[in-house]
């Protein structure tokens, strides 16, 4: 499964973006999908996750109330509002098969190229 993250860009503090994760030609229905942020020189940190079934979700404390994750059979979207400079980084989506929503990158099996999000005035 080769994932593809899209939707990043440059936005001012307080702005919004929608990131999307898909796997062209493949359904994501059987996988938990996690979104991770990686800043330069730092490790990949979990931001949000949504399970395959049931569609339980998890959010990092730093994004609760600002980010919303949703999914359909082929795409997982991350809606980000009230963005802050500390949200800046490359955002990756990962696909995993654990029986819970994981915040740890090592528990995701498939990855793709990330998308850059820059929050700056």
PDB file of C-alpha atoms in Angstrom:
ATOM      1  CA  UNK A   1       0.000   0.000   0.000  1.00  0.00           C
ATOM      2  CA  UNK A   2       1.597   3.249  -1.118  1.00  0.00           C
ATOM      3  CA  UNK A   3       0.034   6.200   0.656  1.00  0.00           C
ATOM      4  CA  UNK A   4      -0.158   9.715  -0.675  1.00  0.00           C
ATOM      5  CA  UNK A   5      -0.582  12.786   1.529  1.00  0.00           C
ATOM      6  CA  UNK A   6      -1.738  16.067   0.019  1.00  0.00           C
ATOM      7  CA  UNK A   7      -3.157  19.451   0.914  1.00  0.00           C
ATOM      8  CA  UNK A   8      -0.254  21.121   2.670  1.00  0.00           C
ATOM      9  CA  UNK A   9       0.785  24.712   2.162  1.00  0.00           C
ATOM     10  CA  UNK A  10       1.685  28.022   3.706  1.00  0.00           C
ATOM     11  CA  UNK A  11      -0.935  29.540   5.993  1.00  0.00           C
ATOM     12  CA  UNK A  12      -1.028  32.365   8.495  1.00  0.00           C
ATOM     13  CA  UNK A  13      -1.578  31.711  12.199  1.00  0.00           C
ATOM     14  CA  UNK A  14      -5.279  31.195  12.808  1.00  0.00           C
ATOM     15  CA  UNK A  15      -5.793  29.826   9.318  1.00  0.00           C
ATOM     16  CA  UNK A  16      -7.099  26.447   8.160  1.00  0.00           C
ATOM     17  CA  UNK A  17      -6.012  23.594   5.934  1.00  0.00           C
ATOM     18  CA  UNK A  18      -7.370  20.211   4.934  1.00  0.00           C
ATOM     19  CA  UNK A  19      -4.952  17.354   4.450  1.00  0.00           C
ATOM     20  CA  UNK A  20      -5.946  14.208   2.595  1.00  0.00           C
ATOM     21  CA  UNK A  21      -4.480  10.708   2.631  1.00  0.00           C
ATOM     22  CA  UNK A  22      -5.221   8.213  -0.107  1.00  0.00           C
ATOM     23  CA  UNK A  23      -3.764   5.159  -1.790  1.00  0.00           C
ATOM     24  CA  UNK A  24      -4.523   5.356  -5.496  1.00  0.00           C
ATOM     25  CA  UNK A  25      -6.022   2.130  -6.765  1.00  0.00           C
ATOM     26  CA  UNK A  26      -6.490   0.733  -3.243  1.00  0.00           C
ATOM     27  CA  UNK A  27      -9.128   1.020  -0.570  1.00  0.00           C
ATOM     28  CA  UNK A  28      -8.055   2.094   2.908  1.00  0.00           C
ATOM     29  CA  UNK A  29     -11.113   0.523   4.501  1.00  0.00           C
ATOM     30  CA  UNK A  30      -9.192  -2.238   6.307  1.00  0.00           C
ATOM     31  CA  UNK A  31      -6.540  -0.012   7.875  1.00  0.00           C
ATOM     32  CA  UNK A  32      -6.221   2.325  10.788  1.00  0.00           C
ATOM     33  CA  UNK A  33      -4.866   5.610   9.489  1.00  0.00           C
ATOM     34  CA  UNK A  34      -2.672   7.893  11.527  1.00  0.00           C
ATOM     35  CA  UNK A  35      -1.435  11.388  10.808  1.00  0.00           C
ATOM     36  CA  UNK A  36       2.036  12.342  12.027  1.00  0.00           C
ATOM     37  CA  UNK A  37       4.027  15.556  12.037  1.00  0.00           C
ATOM     38  CA  UNK A  38       7.784  15.741  11.676  1.00  0.00           C
ATOM     39  CA  UNK A  39       9.695  18.952  12.225  1.00  0.00           C
ATOM     40  CA  UNK A  40      13.318  19.303  11.039  1.00  0.00           C
ATOM     41  CA  UNK A  41      15.668  17.279  13.200  1.00  0.00           C
ATOM     42  CA  UNK A  42      12.840  15.848  15.265  1.00  0.00           C
ATOM     43  CA  UNK A  43      11.073  12.527  15.474  1.00  0.00           C
ATOM     44  CA  UNK A  44       7.752  11.787  13.825  1.00  0.00           C
ATOM     45  CA  UNK A  45       4.994  12.595  16.334  1.00  0.00           C
ATOM     46  CA  UNK A  46       1.419  11.360  16.301  1.00  0.00           C
ATOM     47  CA  UNK A  47      -1.225  14.000  15.660  1.00  0.00           C
ATOM     48  CA  UNK A  48      -4.408  12.023  15.079  1.00  0.00           C
ATOM     49  CA  UNK A  49      -5.664   8.571  14.228  1.00  0.00           C
ATOM     50  CA  UNK A  50      -8.881   6.936  13.050  1.00  0.00           C
ATOM     51  CA  UNK A  51      -9.565   3.233  13.241  1.00  0.00           C
ATOM     52  CA  UNK A  52     -11.010   1.144  10.447  1.00  0.00           C
ATOM     53  CA  UNK A  53     -13.869  -0.446  12.453  1.00  0.00           C
ATOM     54  CA  UNK A  54     -15.289   0.946  14.636  1.00  0.00           C
ATOM     55  CA  UNK A  55     -14.175   4.431  13.619  1.00  0.00           C
ATOM     56  CA  UNK A  56     -12.709   5.413  16.948  1.00  0.00           C
ATOM     57  CA  UNK A  57     -10.471   8.454  16.879  1.00  0.00           C
ATOM     58  CA  UNK A  58      -7.528   9.800  18.849  1.00  0.00           C
ATOM     59  CA  UNK A  59      -6.013  13.291  18.961  1.00  0.00           C
ATOM     60  CA  UNK A  60      -2.820  14.621  20.495  1.00  0.00           C
ATOM     61  CA  UNK A  61      -3.542  17.052  23.338  1.00  0.00           C
ATOM     62  CA  UNK A  62      -1.966  19.885  21.372  1.00  0.00           C
ATOM     63  CA  UNK A  63      -4.527  19.626  18.568  1.00  0.00           C
ATOM     64  CA  UNK A  64      -7.728  18.706  20.423  1.00  0.00           C
ATOM     65  CA  UNK A  65     -10.553  21.049  19.505  1.00  0.00           C
ATOM     66  CA  UNK A  66      -8.660  22.313  16.444  1.00  0.00           C
ATOM     67  CA  UNK A  67      -8.153  19.215  14.270  1.00  0.00           C
ATOM     68  CA  UNK A  68     -10.819  16.782  13.050  1.00  0.00           C
ATOM     69  CA  UNK A  69     -10.152  13.483  11.323  1.00  0.00           C
ATOM     70  CA  UNK A  70     -12.660  11.707   9.097  1.00  0.00           C
ATOM     71  CA  UNK A  71     -12.644   8.949   6.533  1.00  0.00           C
ATOM     72  CA  UNK A  72     -14.474   7.145   3.792  1.00  0.00           C
ATOM     73  CA  UNK A  73     -13.451   4.029   1.889  1.00  0.00           C
ATOM     74  CA  UNK A  74     -10.633   5.644  -0.049  1.00  0.00           C
ATOM     75  CA  UNK A  75      -9.603   8.836   1.732  1.00  0.00           C
ATOM     76  CA  UNK A  76      -8.792  10.019   5.231  1.00  0.00           C
ATOM     77  CA  UNK A  77      -9.004  13.765   5.758  1.00  0.00           C
ATOM     78  CA  UNK A  78      -7.492  15.882   8.503  1.00  0.00           C
ATOM     79  CA  UNK A  79      -9.232  19.220   8.931  1.00  0.00           C
ATOM     80  CA  UNK A  80      -6.969  21.699  10.705  1.00  0.00           C
ATOM     81  CA  UNK A  81      -8.219  25.040  11.988  1.00  0.00           C
ATOM     82  CA  UNK A  82      -6.810  27.780  14.180  1.00  0.00           C
ATOM     83  CA  UNK A  83      -3.350  26.735  13.072  1.00  0.00           C
ATOM     84  CA  UNK A  84      -0.346  27.736  15.155  1.00  0.00           C
ATOM     85  CA  UNK A  85       3.338  28.095  14.238  1.00  0.00           C
ATOM     86  CA  UNK A  86       4.098  24.976  16.263  1.00  0.00           C
ATOM     87  CA  UNK A  87       1.913  22.974  13.862  1.00  0.00           C
ATOM     88  CA  UNK A  88       4.579  23.493  11.205  1.00  0.00           C
ATOM     89  CA  UNK A  89       6.215  20.364   9.803  1.00  0.00           C
ATOM     90  CA  UNK A  90       5.950  17.643   7.222  1.00  0.00           C
ATOM     91  CA  UNK A  91       2.749  15.688   7.706  1.00  0.00           C
ATOM     92  CA  UNK A  92       2.747  11.980   6.915  1.00  0.00           C
ATOM     93  CA  UNK A  93      -0.083   9.472   6.951  1.00  0.00           C
ATOM     94  CA  UNK A  94       0.499   5.878   7.937  1.00  0.00           C
ATOM     95  CA  UNK A  95      -1.647   2.753   7.583  1.00  0.00           C
ATOM     96  CA  UNK A  96      -1.661   0.115  10.297  1.00  0.00           C
ATOM     97  CA  UNK A  97      -3.552  -2.930  11.505  1.00  0.00           C
ATOM     98  CA  UNK A  98      -3.346  -2.750  15.296  1.00  0.00           C
ATOM     99  CA  UNK A  99      -6.578  -3.394  17.241  1.00  0.00           C
ATOM    100  CA  UNK A 100      -6.412   0.126  18.628  1.00  0.00           C
ATOM    101  CA  UNK A 101      -5.661   3.658  17.437  1.00  0.00           C
ATOM    102  CA  UNK A 102      -1.909   4.088  17.887  1.00  0.00           C
ATOM    103  CA  UNK A 103       0.015   7.311  18.379  1.00  0.00           C
ATOM    104  CA  UNK A 104       3.345   5.595  17.671  1.00  0.00           C
ATOM    105  CA  UNK A 105       4.832   5.566  14.192  1.00  0.00           C
ATOM    106  CA  UNK A 106       6.451   2.136  14.617  1.00  0.00           C
ATOM    107  CA  UNK A 107       2.990   0.580  14.797  1.00  0.00           C
ATOM    108  CA  UNK A 108       2.134   1.650  11.276  1.00  0.00           C
ATOM    109  CA  UNK A 109       3.177  -0.570   8.415  1.00  0.00           C
ATOM    110  CA  UNK A 110       2.702   1.566   5.318  1.00  0.00           C
ATOM    111  CA  UNK A 111       3.799   5.121   4.608  1.00  0.00           C
ATOM    112  CA  UNK A 112       4.152   7.491   1.729  1.00  0.00           C
ATOM    113  CA  UNK A 113       5.611  10.868   1.022  1.00  0.00           C
ATOM    114  CA  UNK A 114       4.496  13.658   3.307  1.00  0.00           C
ATOM    115  CA  UNK A 115       3.109  17.112   2.680  1.00  0.00           C
ATOM    116  CA  UNK A 116       4.632  20.304   4.051  1.00  0.00           C
ATOM    117  CA  UNK A 117       2.566  22.535   6.335  1.00  0.00           C
ATOM    118  CA  UNK A 118       4.028  25.903   7.232  1.00  0.00           C
ATOM    119  CA  UNK A 119       2.240  28.231   9.633  1.00  0.00           C
ATOM    120  CA  UNK A 120       3.838  31.631   9.542  1.00  0.00           C
ATOM    121  CA  UNK A 121       2.939  35.283   9.253  1.00  0.00           C
TER     122      UNK A 121
END
